[in-house]
Amino acid sequence: MDDDVTFAVLGTGGIGRRTLDVARHKDGLTPVAACDRNGVAVDHSGLDVEELLDATEGNIASGPEADGDTPATPESDYASDGGATAVEGGGSGQTASDGVKQAGEDAGIVASAQGEPTETPIDDVIDESEGIDAVLLALPNLEHDFIPRVAERFAAAGYEGVLVDVLKRSRVIGMLDDRADTLESSGITFVCGAGATPGFLTGAAALAAQSFVEVESVEIWWGVGLKSGYEDNRGTVREDIAHLDGYDIERAREMSEAEIEALIADHDGRLEFHDMEHADDVLLERAGICDAEDVSVGGVLDVRSDEKPTTTTVRVTGTTFDGERATNTFELDDATSMEANVNGPALGYLKAAVLRNRAGDYGVYGPTEVMPSF
């Protein structure tokens, strides 16, 4: 059986760009398509990733309006740019060399020699999907059902392959489960929550729980230092803001760039989160590890420093078969980057899902049910 995997990336914000970059260091992976809000690039023999990344560096496709104040709508493909919006007050005269996000029709993938402008980027990738083994949805879920609806679009078009996402919010898992029969009957293998958390750390918690006959609690505490800053991670930061006290996904979606930058400044570039609505809880409950209410997720995001503000740690506390109460701890080294811990696992889950799909194993799976391939 041919182990080579062709894949597409929907969204070329921070996560999408890093996926294309990391894939160059993985065997058997060939990126053949990528899209953002303004454009699409397709080459079934393999994209020139270096050219694509160089052409779009500091030049991510903007949101619907140049002032950055217009939120995504459920009907649009706005979020396919990875959540990036134009710099506050930016105009078409700004370029990547100015150190800001370029706005206008030349932003994003269309700046690459491989890119073509389009108003229907996701549909364009779907049209080419017969030759694509897997699709990574690097899309911010700024509408709760955005990613599930994208999955439905692939199913309706007759796609038979793999979909993988790095979504965060617990309630989206139920929306995907509601569509499990549709995806299964379509020949789609969907791995949901396949980044770091949920994803890599969820799987680590499931393994750590094997020492116990009863799990009392799972505590996930993460630290991320965004060396590329807010500018290259707008969608990720906007989604995280929704978890702050006094905020929700609707409020975060409607915030202007100026409001987000002011919030970051008020916190000196460091945002701390507690009791996040992260899908680790329902995914661990689904795997029979513990109740969702016994899972807590929090962490610290520093958008102004290369260094992690805190060590990423998973602690699983439980009772062994001989009645001993203990805690198993899993730590990520502080030297491992967000790219390593999100995009590495995402591609590992993608490769594993392709093997399942080729074996006729379809439906919706979580990161506790699939061991990622290296």
Short mmCIF file of C-alpha atoms in Angstrom, two decimals, residues 149-326:
data_model
loop_
_atom_site.label_atom_id
_atom_site.label_comp_id
_atom_site.label_asym_id
_atom_site.label_seq_id
_atom_site.Cartn_x
_atom_site.Cartn_y
_atom_site.Cartn_z
CA ARG A 149 -20.79 22.97 8.18
CA VAL A 150 -17.54 22.83 6.19
CA ALA A 151 -17.44 19.08 6.81
CA GLU A 152 -20.98 18.79 5.49
CA ARG A 153 -19.94 20.62 2.32
CA PHE A 154 -17.22 18.03 1.66
CA ALA A 155 -19.66 15.18 2.31
CA ALA A 156 -22.31 16.70 0.03
CA ALA A 157 -19.74 16.94 -2.75
CA GLY A 158 -18.95 13.22 -2.51
CA TYR A 159 -15.50 13.58 -0.94
CA GLU A 160 -14.05 10.31 0.31
CA GLY A 161 -11.04 11.02 2.46
CA VAL A 162 -9.83 12.53 5.70
CA LEU A 163 -10.74 15.74 7.48
CA VAL A 164 -8.70 16.87 10.48
CA ASP A 165 -9.21 19.97 12.61
CA VAL A 166 -7.56 21.69 15.55
CA LEU A 167 -10.78 23.07 17.02
CA LYS A 168 -10.99 23.98 20.69
CA ARG A 169 -14.55 24.37 21.90
CA SER A 170 -16.38 21.56 23.67
CA ARG A 171 -19.80 22.15 22.13
CA VAL A 172 -18.50 21.63 18.59
CA ILE A 173 -17.77 17.96 19.30
CA GLY A 174 -21.50 17.32 19.71
CA MET A 175 -22.20 19.09 16.43
CA LEU A 176 -19.73 16.79 14.69
CA ASP A 177 -21.20 13.72 16.39
CA ASP A 178 -24.61 14.79 15.07
CA ARG A 179 -23.13 14.56 11.59
CA ALA A 180 -21.22 11.31 12.19
CA ASP A 181 -23.65 9.15 10.18
CA THR A 182 -23.47 11.54 7.23
CA LEU A 183 -19.67 11.58 7.29
CA GLU A 184 -19.43 7.82 7.73
CA SER A 185 -21.81 7.09 4.86
CA SER A 186 -19.82 9.49 2.69
CA GLY A 187 -16.54 7.66 3.32
CA ILE A 188 -15.02 10.43 5.42
CA THR A 189 -12.74 9.85 8.40
CA PHE A 190 -12.84 12.94 10.63
CA VAL A 191 -10.40 13.45 13.53
CA CYS A 192 -11.59 16.33 15.69
CA GLY A 193 -9.43 18.29 18.12
CA ALA A 194 -6.09 17.14 16.71
CA GLY A 195 -3.71 19.88 17.80
CA ALA A 196 -2.04 20.29 21.18
CA THR A 197 -5.03 20.83 23.45
CA PRO A 198 -7.31 19.27 22.56
CA GLY A 199 -5.20 16.69 20.79
CA PHE A 200 -1.69 15.78 21.87
CA LEU A 201 -2.36 16.58 25.55
CA THR A 202 -5.76 14.88 25.51
CA GLY A 203 -4.09 11.73 24.26
CA ALA A 204 -1.37 12.06 26.90
CA ALA A 205 -4.05 12.30 29.61
CA ALA A 206 -5.73 9.16 28.29
CA LEU A 207 -2.43 7.28 28.46
CA ALA A 208 -1.60 8.63 31.93
CA ALA A 209 -5.01 7.43 33.13
CA GLN A 210 -4.15 3.80 32.40
CA SER A 211 -2.46 3.48 35.82
CA PHE A 212 -5.80 3.94 37.53
CA VAL A 213 -9.07 2.13 37.93
CA GLU A 214 -10.78 5.43 38.68
CA VAL A 215 -9.75 8.90 37.56
CA GLU A 216 -10.47 11.75 39.95
CA SER A 217 -9.30 14.69 37.88
CA VAL A 218 -7.42 15.80 34.79
CA GLU A 219 -5.69 19.17 34.90
CA ILE A 220 -4.21 20.64 31.73
CA TRP A 221 -2.16 23.80 32.13
CA TRP A 222 -0.49 25.19 29.04
CA GLY A 223 1.98 27.92 28.23
CA VAL A 224 2.45 29.49 24.82
CA GLY A 225 4.92 32.16 23.80
CA LEU A 226 4.07 33.43 20.34
CA LYS A 227 7.41 34.43 18.91
CA SER A 228 5.62 35.63 15.79
CA GLY A 229 3.28 37.76 17.90
CA TYR A 230 -0.37 38.66 17.51
CA GLU A 231 0.04 39.82 13.92
CA ASP A 232 0.64 36.28 12.62
CA ASN A 233 -1.82 34.57 14.97
CA ARG A 234 -4.93 36.72 14.88
CA GLY A 235 -7.44 33.89 14.59
CA THR A 236 -5.86 31.90 17.43
CA VAL A 237 -5.68 34.91 19.75
CA ARG A 238 -9.23 36.02 18.94
CA GLU A 239 -10.55 32.53 19.75
CA ASP A 240 -8.61 32.46 23.01
CA ILE A 241 -9.98 35.84 24.07
CA ALA A 242 -13.44 34.27 24.06
CA HIS A 243 -12.33 32.22 27.08
CA LEU A 244 -11.43 35.24 29.24
CA ASP A 245 -13.71 36.19 32.12
CA GLY A 246 -16.45 38.49 30.83
CA TYR A 247 -16.00 37.41 27.19
CA ASP A 248 -17.63 34.85 24.96
CA ILE A 249 -17.25 33.76 21.36
CA GLU A 250 -19.79 36.28 20.08
CA ARG A 251 -18.10 39.21 21.80
CA ALA A 252 -14.66 38.09 20.64
CA ARG A 253 -15.86 37.72 17.06
CA GLU A 254 -17.24 41.27 17.03
CA MET A 255 -14.17 42.96 18.53
CA SER A 256 -12.22 45.26 16.23
CA GLU A 257 -8.48 44.87 15.82
CA ALA A 258 -7.95 48.05 17.83
CA GLU A 259 -10.02 46.63 20.72
CA ILE A 260 -8.04 43.39 20.72
CA GLU A 261 -4.73 45.21 20.64
CA ALA A 262 -5.88 47.43 23.51
CA LEU A 263 -6.88 44.36 25.52
CA ILE A 264 -3.49 42.79 24.92
CA ALA A 265 -1.77 46.03 25.95
CA ASP A 266 -3.86 46.21 29.15
CA HIS A 267 -2.53 42.77 30.08
CA ASP A 268 1.08 43.62 29.11
CA GLY A 269 0.90 41.07 26.32
CA ARG A 270 0.15 38.17 28.64
CA LEU A 271 -3.34 36.63 28.83
CA GLU A 272 -4.17 34.08 31.53
CA PHE A 273 -7.05 31.64 31.20
CA HIS A 274 -8.89 29.49 33.73
CA ASP A 275 -11.68 26.93 33.36
CA MET A 276 -11.69 27.20 29.57
CA GLU A 277 -14.41 25.61 27.48
CA HIS A 278 -11.92 23.30 25.82
CA ALA A 279 -12.93 20.12 24.05
CA ASP A 280 -10.51 18.01 26.10
CA ASP A 281 -13.33 17.54 28.62
CA VAL A 282 -15.93 15.98 26.33
CA LEU A 283 -13.28 14.04 24.41
CA LEU A 284 -11.98 12.43 27.62
CA GLU A 285 -15.53 11.70 28.76
CA ARG A 286 -16.29 10.20 25.37
CA ALA A 287 -13.27 7.91 25.80
CA GLY A 288 -14.55 6.77 29.21
CA ILE A 289 -11.60 8.27 31.10
CA CYS A 290 -13.60 10.53 33.43
CA ASP A 291 -16.58 12.86 33.52
CA ALA A 292 -16.23 16.10 31.58
CA GLU A 293 -16.73 18.10 34.78
CA ASP A 294 -13.56 16.51 36.21
CA VAL A 295 -11.39 18.08 33.50
CA SER A 296 -9.96 21.58 33.85
CA VAL A 297 -8.03 23.46 31.19
CA GLY A 298 -6.18 26.74 31.57
CA GLY A 299 -2.96 28.43 30.61
CA VAL A 300 -0.99 31.54 29.81
CA LEU A 301 -0.53 33.13 26.39
CA ASP A 302 2.29 35.62 25.92
CA VAL A 303 2.19 37.36 22.55
CA ARG A 304 5.32 39.43 23.14
CA SER A 305 7.90 36.85 24.11
CA ASP A 306 9.62 33.87 22.54
CA GLU A 307 9.77 32.19 25.93
CA LYS A 308 6.93 30.09 27.29
CA PRO A 309 5.37 31.91 30.25
CA THR A 310 4.73 28.60 32.05
CA THR A 311 5.48 24.92 31.49
CA THR A 312 2.78 22.94 29.71
CA THR A 313 1.71 20.16 32.07
CA VAL A 314 -0.92 17.43 32.27
CA ARG A 315 -1.75 16.02 35.70
CA VAL A 316 -4.00 12.98 36.00
CA THR A 317 -5.02 12.05 39.54
CA GLY A 318 -6.70 8.77 40.34
CA THR A 319 -6.86 5.58 42.39
CA THR A 320 -4.92 2.45 41.48
CA PHE A 321 -6.28 -1.09 41.63
CA ASP A 322 -4.65 -1.53 45.06
CA GLY A 323 -6.30 1.56 46.51
CA GLU A 324 -3.41 4.02 46.22
CA ARG A 325 -4.16 7.62 45.24
CA ALA A 326 -1.56 9.04 42.89
#
